[in-house]
Protein backbone atom coordinates (compact mmCIF):
# COMPACT_ATOMS: atom_id res chain seq x y z
CA UNK A 1 0.00 0.00 0.00
CA UNK A 2 2.78 2.37 0.84
CA UNK A 3 4.27 1.90 -2.64
CA UNK A 4 1.00 2.93 -4.29
CA UNK A 5 0.81 6.14 -2.26
CA UNK A 6 4.37 7.01 -3.26
CA UNK A 7 3.54 6.38 -6.91
CA UNK A 8 0.47 8.61 -6.71
CA UNK A 9 2.54 11.41 -5.13
CA UNK A 10 5.22 11.00 -7.80
CA UNK A 11 2.59 11.15 -10.55
CA UNK A 12 1.02 14.28 -9.05
CA UNK A 13 4.41 15.99 -8.76
CA UNK A 14 5.28 14.98 -12.31
CA UNK A 15 1.97 16.36 -13.58
CA UNK A 16 2.53 19.63 -11.71
CA UNK A 17 6.01 20.10 -13.20
CA UNK A 18 4.74 19.20 -16.68
CA UNK A 19 1.87 21.69 -16.33
CA UNK A 20 4.31 24.36 -15.16
CA UNK A 21 6.60 23.67 -18.14
CA UNK A 22 3.67 23.97 -20.56
CA UNK A 23 2.55 27.21 -18.89
CA UNK A 24 6.01 28.76 -19.17
CA UNK A 25 6.36 27.73 -22.81
CA UNK A 26 2.86 29.04 -23.55
CA UNK A 27 4.18 32.56 -22.97
CA UNK A 28 6.00 32.20 -26.28
CA UNK A 29 9.48 31.87 -27.65
CA UNK A 30 12.10 29.15 -27.73
CA UNK A 31 13.43 28.62 -24.23
CA UNK A 32 16.34 26.61 -22.86
CA UNK A 33 15.88 24.08 -20.08
CA UNK A 34 17.48 26.52 -17.63
CA UNK A 35 15.07 29.28 -18.64
CA UNK A 36 12.15 26.88 -18.31
CA UNK A 37 13.39 25.70 -14.90
CA UNK A 38 13.69 29.30 -13.71
CA UNK A 39 10.14 29.99 -14.84
CA UNK A 40 8.74 26.88 -13.16
CA UNK A 41 10.78 27.24 -9.96
CA UNK A 42 11.76 23.57 -10.39
CA UNK A 43 15.19 22.01 -10.47
CA UNK A 44 16.91 21.76 -13.83
CA UNK A 45 16.81 17.96 -13.53
CA UNK A 46 13.05 17.82 -12.83
CA UNK A 47 12.48 20.24 -15.69
CA UNK A 48 14.58 18.16 -18.09
CA UNK A 49 12.64 14.99 -17.24
CA UNK A 50 9.33 16.83 -17.69
CA UNK A 51 10.46 18.31 -21.02
CA UNK A 52 11.58 14.85 -22.21
CA UNK A 53 8.21 13.32 -21.30
CA UNK A 54 6.31 16.17 -22.96
CA UNK A 55 8.47 15.94 -26.10
CA UNK A 56 7.87 12.18 -26.31
CA UNK A 57 4.12 12.92 -26.28
CA UNK A 58 4.42 15.67 -28.92
CA UNK A 59 3.42 18.46 -26.54
CA UNK A 60 6.71 20.34 -26.87
CA UNK A 61 9.27 20.36 -29.65
CA UNK A 62 12.99 21.06 -29.75
CA UNK A 63 14.34 23.68 -32.12
CA UNK A 64 15.86 22.13 -35.26
CA UNK A 65 18.76 24.59 -34.95
CA UNK A 66 19.47 24.37 -31.21
CA UNK A 67 18.37 21.11 -29.58
CA UNK A 68 18.47 22.74 -26.13
CA UNK A 69 15.64 25.18 -26.95
CA UNK A 70 12.01 24.14 -26.77
CA UNK A 71 8.60 25.53 -27.65
CA UNK A 72 5.06 24.37 -27.04
CA UNK A 73 3.07 22.71 -29.84
CA UNK A 74 -0.60 23.18 -30.70
CA UNK A 75 -1.28 19.85 -28.96
CA UNK A 76 0.63 21.15 -25.94
CA UNK A 77 -1.58 24.24 -25.79
CA UNK A 78 -4.67 22.05 -25.98
CA UNK A 79 -3.35 19.86 -23.15
CA UNK A 80 -2.54 22.93 -21.05
CA UNK A 81 -6.05 24.28 -21.61
CA UNK A 82 -7.49 20.87 -20.62
CA UNK A 83 -5.42 20.78 -17.42
CA UNK A 84 -6.52 24.30 -16.48
CA UNK A 85 -10.22 23.47 -16.91
Coordinates of C-alpha atoms in Angstrom, one line a residue:
X1 CA 0.0 0.0 0.0
X2 CA 2.8 2.4 0.8
X3 CA 4.3 1.9 -2.6
X4 CA 1.0 2.9 -4.3
X5 CA 0.8 6.1 -2.3
X6 CA 4.4 7.0 -3.3
X7 CA 3.5 6.4 -6.9
X8 CA 0.5 8.6 -6.7
X9 CA 2.5 11.4 -5.1
X10 CA 5.2 11.0 -7.8
X11 CA 2.6 11.1 -10.5
X12 CA 1.0 14.3 -9.0
X13 CA 4.4 16.0 -8.8
X14 CA 5.3 15.0 -12.3
X15 CA 2.0 16.4 -13.6
X16 CA 2.5 19.6 -11.7
X17 CA 6.0 20.1 -13.2
X18 CA 4.7 19.2 -16.7
X19 CA 1.9 21.7 -16.3
X20 CA 4.3 24.4 -15.2
X21 CA 6.6 23.7 -18.1
X22 CA 3.7 24.0 -20.6
X23 CA 2.5 27.2 -18.9
X24 CA 6.0 28.8 -19.2
X25 CA 6.4 27.7 -22.8
X26 CA 2.9 29.0 -23.6
X27 CA 4.2 32.6 -23.0
X28 CA 6.0 32.2 -26.3
X29 CA 9.5 31.9 -27.7
X30 CA 12.1 29.1 -27.7
X31 CA 13.4 28.6 -24.2
X32 CA 16.3 26.6 -22.9
X33 CA 15.9 24.1 -20.1
X34 CA 17.5 26.5 -17.6
X35 CA 15.1 29.3 -18.6
X36 CA 12.2 26.9 -18.3
X37 CA 13.4 25.7 -14.9
X38 CA 13.7 29.3 -13.7
X39 CA 10.1 30.0 -14.8
X40 CA 8.7 26.9 -13.2
X41 CA 10.8 27.2 -10.0
X42 CA 11.8 23.6 -10.4
X43 CA 15.2 22.0 -10.5
X44 CA 16.9 21.8 -13.8
X45 CA 16.8 18.0 -13.5
X46 CA 13.1 17.8 -12.8
X47 CA 12.5 20.2 -15.7
X48 CA 14.6 18.2 -18.1
X49 CA 12.6 15.0 -17.2
X50 CA 9.3 16.8 -17.7
X51 CA 10.5 18.3 -21.0
X52 CA 11.6 14.9 -22.2
X53 CA 8.2 13.3 -21.3
X54 CA 6.3 16.2 -23.0
X55 CA 8.5 15.9 -26.1
X56 CA 7.9 12.2 -26.3
X57 CA 4.1 12.9 -26.3
X58 CA 4.4 15.7 -28.9
X59 CA 3.4 18.5 -26.5
X60 CA 6.7 20.3 -26.9
X61 CA 9.3 20.4 -29.7
X62 CA 13.0 21.1 -29.7
X63 CA 14.3 23.7 -32.1
X64 CA 15.9 22.1 -35.3
X65 CA 18.8 24.6 -34.9
X66 CA 19.5 24.4 -31.2
X67 CA 18.4 21.1 -29.6
X68 CA 18.5 22.7 -26.1
X69 CA 15.6 25.2 -27.0
X70 CA 12.0 24.1 -26.8
X71 CA 8.6 25.5 -27.6
X72 CA 5.1 24.4 -27.0
X73 CA 3.1 22.7 -29.8
X74 CA -0.6 23.2 -30.7
X75 CA -1.3 19.8 -29.0
X76 CA 0.6 21.1 -25.9
X77 CA -1.6 24.2 -25.8
X78 CA -4.7 22.1 -26.0
X79 CA -3.3 19.9 -23.2
X80 CA -2.5 22.9 -21.1
X81 CA -6.1 24.3 -21.6
X82 CA -7.5 20.9 -20.6
X83 CA -5.4 20.8 -17.4
X84 CA -6.5 24.3 -16.5
X85 CA -10.2 23.5 -16.9

